Amino acid sequence: MNKDVGFFNFSVNKILTKEQSILDQARIRLLYYGLLLAIVGVMGLVINIYLDHQYVLAFTSSILFLSLVILFKYFTFRPRWAIISHILLVLATMVNLCSVFITIQKVDIITAQILLLIVIFSFYMLGQVSGMFYSLVNLIPVLLFQILEYDNNYFIGVKPMVLGQSTIIIAGCANFILIILMNGHFYTAFIRSIRQLRATAEERGNLNIELEKVIEKSEKSALAKSEFLSIMSHEIRTPLNAVIGMTNLLMMGNPRPDQKDNLDILKFSANNLLALVNDVLDFNKIEAGKVVFENIKFNLPDLIQNVCGGLKLKAEEKELTFKVSVDPVLRDKVLIGDPTRLSQIVFNLISNAIKFTPSGTVWVTVKVLEDRHNIVNVRFSIKDTGIGIEKENLAMIFEPFTQESITTTRQYGGTGLGLAIVKRLLELQHLHMDVITQPGEGSEFAFSMEFTVSTEVVPSPLAPNPLQVPLQVDSMSNLRVLIAEDNMVNVMLMKKLFSKWGISPTIAENGERAIEMVQYGNFDIILMDLQMPVLNGFDAAMEIRKMRDPKKANIPIIALTASALYDIKERVFNSGMNDYVSKPFKPDELKEKMQNLVEILG
Ligand code: ADP
């Protein structure tokens, strides 16, 4: 409603606003013009009746005329069309019933017009309920009157008036014009509403098309982003591999103490960069919704032992007490779940505990909470006596790229992605992390996970094939090694490393060459890069496993992988390779794995 309209306003445009719907605008216009017409019509009637010397009727008509003028004025000041419509309908009802029952005592064409007007007006202006009410209140008494009159039963002590022909003409014309005006207005409003609806639908359709385009674009850019990250991470890993490898080589060459310090820094930074690349890649994968949880058999105590193996050394370096306790109930159980992702979660939590504990103890506890038939509920808890976390920062540390404070970053390094990955991995399995922490005293990160218990015996992928007796070689330097690797820097690096062990390896620049060389040569072990031109490492390994000569088909193969750490393992074992090392590998780790597969006689 337009509140700025002055009292002396007579214009309809000033009482119309954009906020009013098309229907309401039509109602306001109708009321405005209708009232004007009614005022003119009733004024004509008053004059005509007066000239006919029907003074009583002229007086009552004058009151009606005055009422209409007052309503019109009020309406142009405050366009409260609903209230005014009710008042008008009450007036019309009174006029109708009075004229039928008292003044005229007859139902004629004027009565019919008035009834029609009331029905249309009440429905259009006030809707179904009021429309029905006013229609019935007017129609029923008129019908009743007709019935009474038909039986000649109607009689009151007032003499009916006879209207002059001119009065009937004026009233008839005014009423017809009103009826036409009303229908015309509402028909226009109806058509305009339909047009507006169509326009809105069209607009919405266009918006939807725009929205789809935007969604498609953002999906494409998300895909491009994750592809870019995958490619970049591979591209970064390859030179990083060379940096770490060279550093390892230099370290093996008895450097001076000052050189060793520099090499330590170099190795530390390169390892940090590698961890960052791995984390970014993994987080990107989780965010892209590409993580699928496996359901494979594994043994939980073995898994914890594997995860803790390397970390124990780190804890010892910091002179921390490192205590691992795994519920003995789990020792003989074969669980079904995703050991890779579970290792990732536990690994992140334990490395944080070691990282943020300057002195004291780190406890890793794995406890069975519930052992139901074929399901176990296991509680994992990683507790430390480290620096702890302020309560208000607890939510923050689970956000990506967020650490508790700048000091943390400066003092301990890290990317702030570890806990974000852990949290998302747990959430994807509908699990929750509990944290109890006290600044200066330590922290405990814990979560519970349910596993199905298998009745079968766990096949350990890393266990040597019982059918395959380890090859026996006199000494490390007698080992005949085939390296399938396309990257020249890596080849150089491996050659240098192997020369330290007195081995001179044979190089194949792709998978196809490697197969040829195995066919025509004799090797004790193969180191197989996975991403190579012509034929990749997986396919090459499968081809070798199919060879007729059982000696060749069973050659130990170690995969060299620069790919994301967490999803390649299964593919490596599925293609028949015996083990894998992630590039950049630690020389000792590679040596140990080679020795495990080939028995070297002292
Ligand atoms: P990062 O270890 O790379 O810094 P995380 O996401 O693993 O990243 O950890 C985020 C932050 O949470 C850490 O920077 C540290 O401030 C805090 N935090 C995590 N674990 C511990 C812990 N065991 N004790 C104290 N603070 C911790």
XYZ file of C-alpha atoms and ligand atoms in Angstrom:
629
model
C 0.000 0.000 0.000
C 1.282 3.437 -0.899
C 1.391 5.347 2.381
C 2.565 8.619 0.806
C -0.822 9.364 -0.774
C -2.227 12.690 0.441
C -5.822 13.143 1.647
C -6.774 15.189 -1.397
C -5.640 12.577 -3.869
C -8.220 11.589 -6.493
C -5.947 9.727 -8.892
C -6.024 5.948 -9.240
C -2.382 5.823 -10.350
C -1.224 7.070 -6.981
C -2.870 4.227 -5.135
C -1.408 1.586 -7.442
C 2.033 0.183 -6.541
C 4.384 -2.329 -8.132
C 4.159 -4.627 -5.119
C 0.444 -5.253 -5.753
C -0.328 -8.334 -7.813
C -2.031 -7.981 -11.196
C -5.285 -9.185 -9.635
C -5.133 -6.662 -6.788
C -4.358 -3.880 -9.233
C -7.415 -4.899 -11.252
C -9.502 -4.860 -8.053
C -8.319 -1.348 -7.192
C -9.022 -0.039 -10.702
C -12.409 -1.707 -10.748
C -13.367 -0.251 -7.390
C -12.171 3.188 -8.444
C -14.055 3.311 -11.754
C -16.984 1.351 -10.349
C -17.443 3.801 -7.499
C -17.189 6.757 -9.888
C -19.802 5.226 -12.167
C -22.048 4.329 -9.246
C -21.774 7.920 -7.939
C -22.755 9.348 -11.328
C -25.544 6.762 -11.745
C -27.021 7.279 -8.271
C -26.773 11.063 -8.712
C -28.784 10.756 -11.947
C -31.324 8.598 -10.113
C -31.666 11.052 -7.223
C -32.354 13.934 -9.606
C -34.749 11.868 -11.652
C -36.659 10.525 -8.636
C -36.801 14.006 -7.134
C -38.273 15.387 -10.350
C -40.791 12.502 -10.212
C -41.817 13.840 -6.787
C -40.905 10.601 -5.039
C -39.299 12.407 -2.167
C -38.831 9.502 0.250
C -37.002 7.472 -2.382
C -35.018 10.554 -3.392
C -33.979 11.003 0.228
C -32.829 7.393 0.694
C -31.028 7.513 -2.660
C -29.263 10.694 -1.527
C -27.979 8.873 1.544
C -26.696 6.134 -0.755
C -25.094 8.778 -2.978
C -23.379 10.382 0.026
C -22.137 7.034 1.292
C -20.632 6.314 -2.116
C -18.870 9.683 -2.208
C -17.394 9.154 1.265
C -16.236 5.636 0.354
C -14.697 6.927 -2.871
C -12.788 9.622 -1.001
C -11.590 7.180 1.624
C -10.583 4.736 -1.082
C -8.427 7.274 -2.970
C -6.710 8.083 0.342
C -6.305 4.539 1.679
C -7.029 1.877 -0.963
C -8.289 -0.796 1.433
C -10.274 -2.539 -1.227
C -11.367 -5.513 0.887
C -13.023 -3.443 3.638
C -14.603 -1.087 1.115
C -15.917 -4.042 -0.885
C -17.567 -5.478 2.232
C -19.181 -2.111 3.018
C -20.415 -1.786 -0.571
C -21.821 -5.302 -0.547
C -23.651 -4.691 2.726
C -25.101 -1.486 1.229
C -26.084 -3.292 -1.984
C -27.711 -6.097 0.027
C -29.732 -3.561 2.003
C -30.791 -1.716 -1.170
C -31.740 -4.967 -2.873
C -33.740 -6.444 0.003
C -35.420 -3.112 0.872
C -36.481 -2.497 -2.711
C -37.787 -6.063 -3.163
C -39.579 -6.369 0.157
C -40.551 -2.747 0.978
C -40.209 -0.019 -1.611
C -40.942 -1.653 -4.979
C -42.309 -5.048 -3.743
C -41.489 -6.563 -7.102
C -38.737 -8.567 -8.792
C -37.915 -6.987 -12.124
C -34.976 -6.542 -14.506
C -33.328 -4.051 -12.112
C -33.444 -6.640 -9.313
C -31.902 -9.191 -11.638
C -29.127 -6.759 -12.561
C -28.455 -5.914 -8.918
C -28.266 -9.618 -8.063
C -25.889 -10.234 -10.956
C -23.731 -7.319 -9.854
C -23.561 -8.566 -6.282
C -22.633 -12.103 -7.359
C -19.883 -10.986 -9.762
C -18.562 -8.243 -7.521
C -18.418 -10.375 -4.366
C -16.645 -13.276 -6.095
C -14.165 -11.116 -8.006
C -13.360 -8.782 -5.130
C -13.462 -11.044 -2.084
C -13.053 -14.586 -3.342
C -14.987 -17.814 -2.981
C -16.213 -17.726 0.632
C -17.410 -14.112 0.742
C -18.717 -14.428 -2.817
C -20.878 -17.390 -1.860
C -22.061 -15.676 1.324
C -23.201 -12.410 -0.283
C -24.726 -14.236 -3.252
C -26.859 -16.489 -1.047
C -27.827 -13.674 1.338
C -29.235 -11.790 -1.667
C -30.577 -14.609 -3.816
C -32.465 -16.657 -1.224
C -34.686 -13.825 0.085
C -35.482 -12.749 -3.497
C -36.522 -16.308 -4.372
C -38.546 -16.478 -1.163
C -40.248 -13.238 -2.103
C -41.159 -14.631 -5.499
C -42.651 -17.756 -3.931
C -44.694 -15.695 -1.484
C -45.837 -13.341 -4.211
C -46.778 -16.277 -6.447
C -49.164 -17.593 -3.791
C -50.390 -14.027 -3.185
C -49.255 -14.418 0.403
C -46.996 -11.384 0.540
C -48.548 -8.364 2.106
C -47.192 -5.516 4.249
C -48.728 -2.214 5.217
C -46.514 -0.140 2.950
C -47.731 0.784 -0.475
C -45.241 -0.144 -3.184
C -43.740 2.602 -5.281
C -43.893 2.641 -9.009
C -40.667 3.662 -10.688
C -40.822 5.897 -13.692
C -39.534 4.587 -17.050
C -36.629 7.079 -17.044
C -35.503 5.854 -13.613
C -35.548 2.261 -14.863
C -33.520 3.254 -17.933
C -30.903 5.121 -15.891
C -30.581 2.305 -13.315
C -30.514 -0.365 -16.052
C -27.805 1.435 -18.034
C -25.632 2.081 -14.984
C -25.950 -1.531 -13.863
C -25.085 -2.939 -17.297
C -22.097 -0.654 -17.630
C -20.936 -1.813 -14.195
C -21.307 -5.466 -15.124
C -19.367 -4.954 -18.377
C -16.689 -2.932 -16.572
C -16.230 -5.614 -13.950
C -15.916 -8.487 -16.397
C -13.736 -6.480 -18.753
C -11.331 -5.599 -15.990
C -11.047 -9.082 -14.645
C -10.652 -10.606 -18.069
C -7.738 -8.228 -18.768
C -6.208 -9.056 -15.384
C -6.609 -12.764 -16.108
C -4.860 -12.490 -19.480
C -2.087 -10.358 -18.006
C -1.552 -12.887 -15.212
C -1.227 -15.695 -17.724
C 1.242 -13.652 -19.773
C 3.237 -12.870 -16.651
C 3.269 -16.546 -15.695
C 4.510 -17.462 -19.144
C 7.208 -14.788 -18.972
C 8.271 -16.007 -15.516
C 8.410 -19.598 -16.765
C 10.518 -18.501 -19.724
C 12.781 -16.510 -17.416
C 13.107 -19.506 -15.110
C 13.891 -21.742 -18.061
C 16.631 -19.350 -19.159
C 17.955 -19.212 -15.616
C 18.025 -22.999 -15.463
C 19.993 -23.143 -18.691
C 22.442 -20.578 -17.278
C 22.678 -22.567 -14.044
C 23.357 -25.802 -15.886
C 26.086 -24.068 -17.858
C 27.673 -22.754 -14.666
C 27.481 -26.191 -13.009
C 29.010 -27.820 -16.073
C 31.755 -25.218 -16.123
C 32.539 -25.654 -12.432
C 32.526 -29.444 -12.786
C 34.919 -29.129 -15.692
C 37.167 -26.815 -13.760
C 37.122 -29.139 -10.722
C 38.085 -32.000 -13.000
C 40.781 -29.918 -14.615
C 42.045 -28.955 -11.164
C 42.266 -32.537 -9.969
C 43.855 -33.677 -13.227
C 46.314 -30.829 -13.007
C 47.175 -31.834 -9.450
C 47.684 -35.478 -10.412
C 49.914 -34.590 -13.338
C 51.830 -31.986 -11.374
C 52.346 -34.308 -8.457
C 53.798 -36.918 -10.762
C 55.969 -34.325 -12.461
C 57.161 -33.029 -9.083
C 57.802 -36.497 -7.730
C 60.145 -37.472 -10.550
C 62.778 -34.737 -9.958
C 62.200 -35.018 -6.217
C 63.001 -38.664 -6.518
C 66.334 -37.695 -8.073
C 67.056 -35.137 -5.324
C 66.350 -37.599 -2.512
C 68.144 -40.407 -4.301
C 71.266 -38.288 -4.897
C 71.217 -37.136 -1.284
C 71.091 -40.767 -0.151
C 74.010 -41.577 -2.432
C 76.057 -38.680 -1.118
C 75.301 -39.752 2.430
C 76.547 -43.232 1.692
C 79.872 -41.763 0.522
C 81.153 -40.890 4.014
C 80.641 -37.119 3.869
C 82.495 -34.715 6.210
C 80.441 -33.749 9.306
C 79.634 -30.269 7.873
C 78.631 -31.848 4.566
C 76.506 -34.354 6.431
C 74.656 -31.515 8.191
C 73.880 -29.893 4.834
C 72.784 -33.211 3.385
C 70.532 -33.770 6.393
C 68.828 -30.426 5.711
C 68.514 -31.256 2.027
C 66.993 -34.646 2.794
C 64.639 -33.217 5.425
C 63.348 -30.527 3.038
C 62.955 -32.905 0.126
C 61.081 -35.396 2.310
C 58.815 -32.614 3.549
C 58.073 -31.543 0.011
C 57.283 -35.129 -0.894
C 54.925 -35.461 2.069
C 53.211 -32.252 0.977
C 52.758 -33.487 -2.595
C 51.346 -36.775 -1.298
C 48.968 -35.037 1.100
C 47.710 -32.558 -1.484
C 47.133 -35.343 -3.938
C 45.322 -37.469 -1.417
C 43.184 -34.610 -0.089
C 42.295 -33.693 -3.642
C 41.181 -37.259 -4.240
C 39.026 -37.300 -1.104
C 37.446 -33.929 -1.945
C 36.708 -35.098 -5.488
C 34.758 -37.990 -3.918
C 37.005 -40.514 -5.612
C 37.780 -42.525 -2.505
C 36.299 -45.993 -2.545
C 36.766 -48.034 0.594
C 37.974 -51.563 0.098
C 36.664 -54.634 1.842
C 39.631 -56.962 2.032
C 40.975 -59.345 4.627
C 43.764 -58.271 6.926
C 45.179 -58.834 10.360
C 45.001 -55.819 12.673
C 48.072 -56.574 14.872
C 50.160 -56.972 11.667
C 48.843 -53.677 10.338
C 49.675 -51.825 13.553
C 53.119 -53.401 13.616
C 53.768 -52.293 10.030
C 52.594 -48.740 10.696
C 54.569 -48.487 13.941
C 57.756 -49.998 12.503
C 59.139 -46.834 10.898
C 57.551 -44.486 13.421
C 59.204 -46.288 16.325
C 62.584 -45.210 14.934
C 61.406 -41.601 14.795
C 60.237 -41.791 18.409
C 63.578 -43.293 19.438
C 65.430 -40.504 17.629
C 63.555 -38.038 19.867
C 64.194 -40.242 22.897
C 60.487 -40.740 23.481
C 59.022 -43.821 25.095
C 56.869 -45.502 22.480
C 54.316 -47.981 23.796
C 52.120 -50.078 21.546
C 49.415 -52.281 22.970
C 47.125 -54.369 20.785
C 44.307 -56.420 22.289
C 45.464 -60.126 22.224
C 41.922 -61.116 21.159
C 42.762 -59.661 17.734
C 45.878 -61.783 17.244
C 44.218 -64.684 15.435
C 41.380 -62.753 13.884
C 41.055 -62.039 10.196
C 39.168 -58.786 9.758
C 37.504 -57.385 6.666
C 37.965 -53.687 5.936
C 40.217 -51.184 4.249
C 43.700 -51.694 5.704
C 45.269 -49.016 3.488
C 43.004 -46.221 4.675
C 43.122 -47.436 8.266
C 46.935 -47.399 8.116
C 46.801 -43.871 6.737
C 44.605 -42.674 9.621
C 46.668 -44.361 12.332
C 49.948 -43.299 10.684
C 48.906 -39.642 10.611
C 47.799 -39.668 14.244
C 50.954 -41.410 15.515
C 53.298 -39.181 13.501
C 51.510 -36.114 14.899
C 51.832 -37.508 18.436
C 55.585 -38.038 17.941
C 55.985 -34.690 16.173
C 54.223 -32.649 18.859
C 55.784 -34.412 21.864
C 59.164 -32.936 22.863
C 59.664 -35.455 25.661
C 57.751 -38.206 27.431
C 55.625 -41.001 26.052
C 53.438 -41.877 23.085
C 50.888 -44.659 23.642
C 49.179 -46.505 20.812
C 46.325 -48.622 22.152
C 44.069 -50.887 20.130
C 41.329 -52.404 22.231
C 38.287 -54.546 21.462
C 35.204 -52.873 22.910
C 32.733 -55.458 21.782
C 33.189 -58.921 20.287
C 29.859 -59.968 18.845
C 29.641 -63.192 16.894
C 31.183 -62.053 13.586
C 31.624 -58.352 14.260
C 34.222 -56.618 16.427
C 34.122 -53.046 17.572
C 37.664 -51.758 18.026
C 38.808 -48.598 19.779
C 41.987 -46.944 18.499
C 43.648 -44.459 20.811
C 46.810 -42.448 20.225
C 47.882 -40.595 23.338
C 50.901 -38.397 24.011
C 52.470 -36.224 26.679
C 53.106 -33.456 24.137
C 52.322 -29.765 23.780
C 48.526 -30.262 23.728
C 45.994 -28.027 21.989
C 44.008 -25.025 23.234
C 40.266 -25.853 23.468
C 39.241 -22.996 21.137
C 41.573 -24.296 18.416
C 40.229 -27.828 18.447
C 37.744 -27.383 15.597
C 40.260 -25.433 13.527
C 43.000 -28.073 13.390
C 40.732 -30.404 11.386
C 40.394 -27.827 8.617
C 42.683 -28.232 5.596
C 45.930 -26.263 5.595
C 45.342 -25.145 9.178
C 47.708 -25.546 12.090
C 47.156 -24.512 15.662
C 49.386 -21.444 15.407
C 52.131 -19.820 13.360
C 54.586 -21.047 15.988
C 53.571 -24.624 15.214
C 54.374 -24.086 11.554
C 57.700 -22.512 12.336
C 58.739 -25.036 14.939
C 57.380 -28.300 13.583
C 56.801 -27.723 9.851
C 53.980 -29.705 8.220
C 51.162 -28.797 5.890
C 48.118 -28.883 8.135
C 46.510 -31.471 5.868
C 47.018 -34.631 7.949
C 44.091 -34.212 10.335
C 41.847 -32.856 7.570
C 42.462 -36.083 5.638
C 41.927 -38.211 8.761
C 38.690 -36.432 9.625
C 37.278 -36.800 6.113
C 38.279 -40.458 5.891
C 36.460 -41.130 9.168
C 33.431 -39.079 8.148
C 33.128 -40.977 4.883
C 32.773 -44.120 7.037
C 30.313 -42.312 9.357
C 32.840 -42.321 12.182
C 33.804 -39.641 14.629
C 37.106 -38.601 16.182
C 37.240 -37.897 19.928
C 39.942 -35.551 21.169
C 40.924 -35.022 24.780
C 43.673 -32.499 25.217
C 45.251 -30.210 27.775
C 47.753 -27.560 26.694
C 51.183 -28.409 28.051
C 50.101 -31.867 29.197
C 49.269 -33.856 26.093
C 46.532 -35.069 23.783
C 44.549 -38.174 23.020
C 42.993 -38.799 19.616
C 40.620 -41.768 19.561
C 37.973 -43.360 17.349
C 36.060 -46.631 17.172
C 35.579 -48.749 14.093
C 33.580 -51.889 13.438
C 34.939 -54.774 11.372
C 33.413 -57.956 10.082
C 35.404 -60.998 11.189
C 36.227 -63.515 8.486
C 36.428 -67.230 9.201
C 39.237 -67.688 6.681
C 42.964 -67.387 7.176
C 44.491 -64.078 6.188
C 46.585 -64.150 3.015
C 49.411 -61.719 3.579
C 50.412 -60.153 0.259
C 53.871 -59.505 1.518
C 54.460 -63.075 2.625
C 56.740 -64.947 0.229
C 54.983 -67.362 -2.054
C 55.412 -70.778 -0.386
C 55.855 -72.418 -3.790
C 58.631 -70.053 -4.618
C 61.902 -71.008 -2.993
C 64.081 -67.909 -2.623
C 66.803 -67.759 -5.214
C 70.218 -68.364 -3.832
C 73.056 -66.051 -4.766
C 76.612 -66.133 -3.443
C 76.905 -62.467 -2.645
C 75.161 -59.195 -3.331
C 77.675 -58.278 -6.033
C 76.857 -61.470 -7.973
C 73.220 -60.451 -8.276
C 72.026 -60.081 -11.875
C 69.608 -57.190 -11.778
C 67.365 -55.929 -14.578
C 66.041 -52.421 -14.153
C 63.125 -51.382 -16.344
C 63.094 -47.588 -16.181
C 62.593 -44.897 -18.811
C 63.765 -41.848 -16.879
C 67.463 -41.229 -17.522
C 68.040 -39.393 -14.227
C 66.573 -42.304 -12.323
C 68.668 -44.775 -14.311
C 71.808 -42.828 -13.466
C 70.823 -42.712 -9.835
C 70.145 -46.433 -9.625
C 73.377 -47.273 -11.407
C 75.318 -45.197 -8.865
C 73.470 -46.772 -5.974
C 73.959 -50.284 -7.267
C 77.647 -49.651 -7.924
C 78.000 -49.049 -4.178
C 76.740 -52.590 -3.660
C 79.074 -53.850 -6.379
C 76.205 -54.573 -8.764
C 76.192 -53.567 -12.383
C 72.524 -53.643 -13.464
C 71.126 -54.093 -16.969
C 68.750 -51.355 -18.107
C 65.598 -51.751 -20.210
C 64.062 -48.441 -21.322
C 60.494 -49.721 -21.449
C 58.296 -52.718 -20.579
C 58.598 -54.332 -23.979
C 62.418 -54.237 -23.875
C 62.279 -55.699 -20.366
C 60.257 -58.710 -21.605
C 62.729 -59.266 -24.458
C 65.667 -59.097 -22.099
C 64.086 -61.575 -19.674
C 63.418 -63.932 -22.579
C 66.972 -63.890 -23.885
C 68.966 -63.141 -20.736
C 69.336 -64.476 -17.211
C 68.382 -62.330 -14.225
C 67.942 -62.903 -10.500
C 65.616 -59.983 -9.873
C 63.761 -57.258 -11.790
C 63.083 -53.709 -10.619
C 60.094 -52.529 -12.611
C 59.059 -48.905 -13.032
C 55.304 -48.719 -13.457
C 54.865 -45.757 -15.750
C 56.832 -46.399 -18.913
C 56.250 -45.744 -22.613
C 55.360 -48.560 -25.076
C 54.402 -51.044 -22.326
C 53.836 -50.131 -18.696
C 55.182 -52.041 -15.699
C 51.907 -53.804 -14.801
C 51.478 -55.282 -18.282
C 55.153 -56.176 -18.561
C 55.018 -58.029 -15.212
C 51.914 -59.944 -16.298
C 53.623 -60.965 -19.544
C 56.694 -62.199 -17.634
C 54.508 -64.238 -15.263
C 53.000 -65.981 -18.319
C 56.398 -67.150 -19.686
C 56.837 -70.887 -20.346
C 60.137 -71.273 -18.531
C 59.091 -71.513 -14.843
C 62.406 -69.999 -13.744
C 61.749 -66.886 -15.771
C 58.038 -66.741 -14.962
C 58.911 -66.741 -11.270
C 61.673 -64.107 -11.266
C 61.137 -61.837 -8.258
C 59.845 -58.463 -9.413
C 59.864 -55.330 -7.270
C 57.713 -52.464 -8.533
C 59.124 -48.949 -8.398
C 56.245 -46.563 -8.013
C 56.155 -42.787 -8.072
C 52.389 -42.803 -8.000
C 50.119 -41.766 -5.118
C 51.052 -43.878 -2.167
C 47.714 -45.292 -1.201
C 46.030 -46.913 -4.142
C 48.739 -48.573 -6.163
C 49.525 -51.479 -3.839
C 46.645 -53.709 -4.872
C 47.366 -53.284 -8.571
C 50.999 -54.165 -8.005
C 50.122 -57.488 -6.337
C 47.299 -58.208 -8.759
C 49.681 -58.008 -11.704
C 51.906 -60.665 -10.117
C 54.741 -58.539 -8.724
C 56.216 -59.603 -5.376
C 56.729 -56.282 -3.658
C 57.028 -52.583 -4.267
C 59.034 -49.573 -3.153
C 57.753 -46.046 -3.495
C 60.026 -43.643 -5.219
C 62.037 -41.915 -3.905
C 63.032 -45.111 -2.093
C 65.367 -45.469 0.812
C 68.442 -47.492 -0.272
C 68.249 -49.687 2.827
C 64.587 -50.447 2.237
C 65.279 -51.496 -1.347
C 68.252 -53.613 -0.274
C 66.201 -55.321 2.418
C 63.369 -56.082 0.022
C 65.782 -57.460 -2.551
C 67.416 -59.636 0.088
C 64.026 -60.924 1.212
C 63.281 -62.136 -2.287
C 66.708 -63.413 -3.233
C 68.579 -65.449 -0.660
C 72.128 -64.251 -0.674
C 74.682 -66.723 0.635
C 77.389 -65.107 2.712
P 50.456 -30.926 10.365
O 50.820 -32.080 11.248
O 50.982 -31.053 8.982
O 50.708 -29.602 10.956
P 47.766 -31.831 10.855
O 46.510 -31.557 10.094
O 48.163 -33.234 11.031
O 48.889 -30.988 10.141
O 47.626 -31.145 12.269
C 47.071 -29.858 12.372
C 47.515 -29.204 13.647
O 46.940 -29.842 14.774
C 49.003 -29.275 13.904
O 49.680 -28.278 13.203
C 49.069 -29.072 15.397
O 48.987 -27.705 15.709
C 47.806 -29.766 15.894
N 48.050 -31.144 16.371
C 47.795 -32.289 15.717
N 48.106 -33.368 16.469
C 48.598 -32.889 17.629
C 49.094 -33.493 18.853
N 49.161 -34.828 19.001
N 49.477 -32.665 19.839
C 49.408 -31.334 19.691
N 48.951 -30.700 18.597
C 48.545 -31.454 17.573
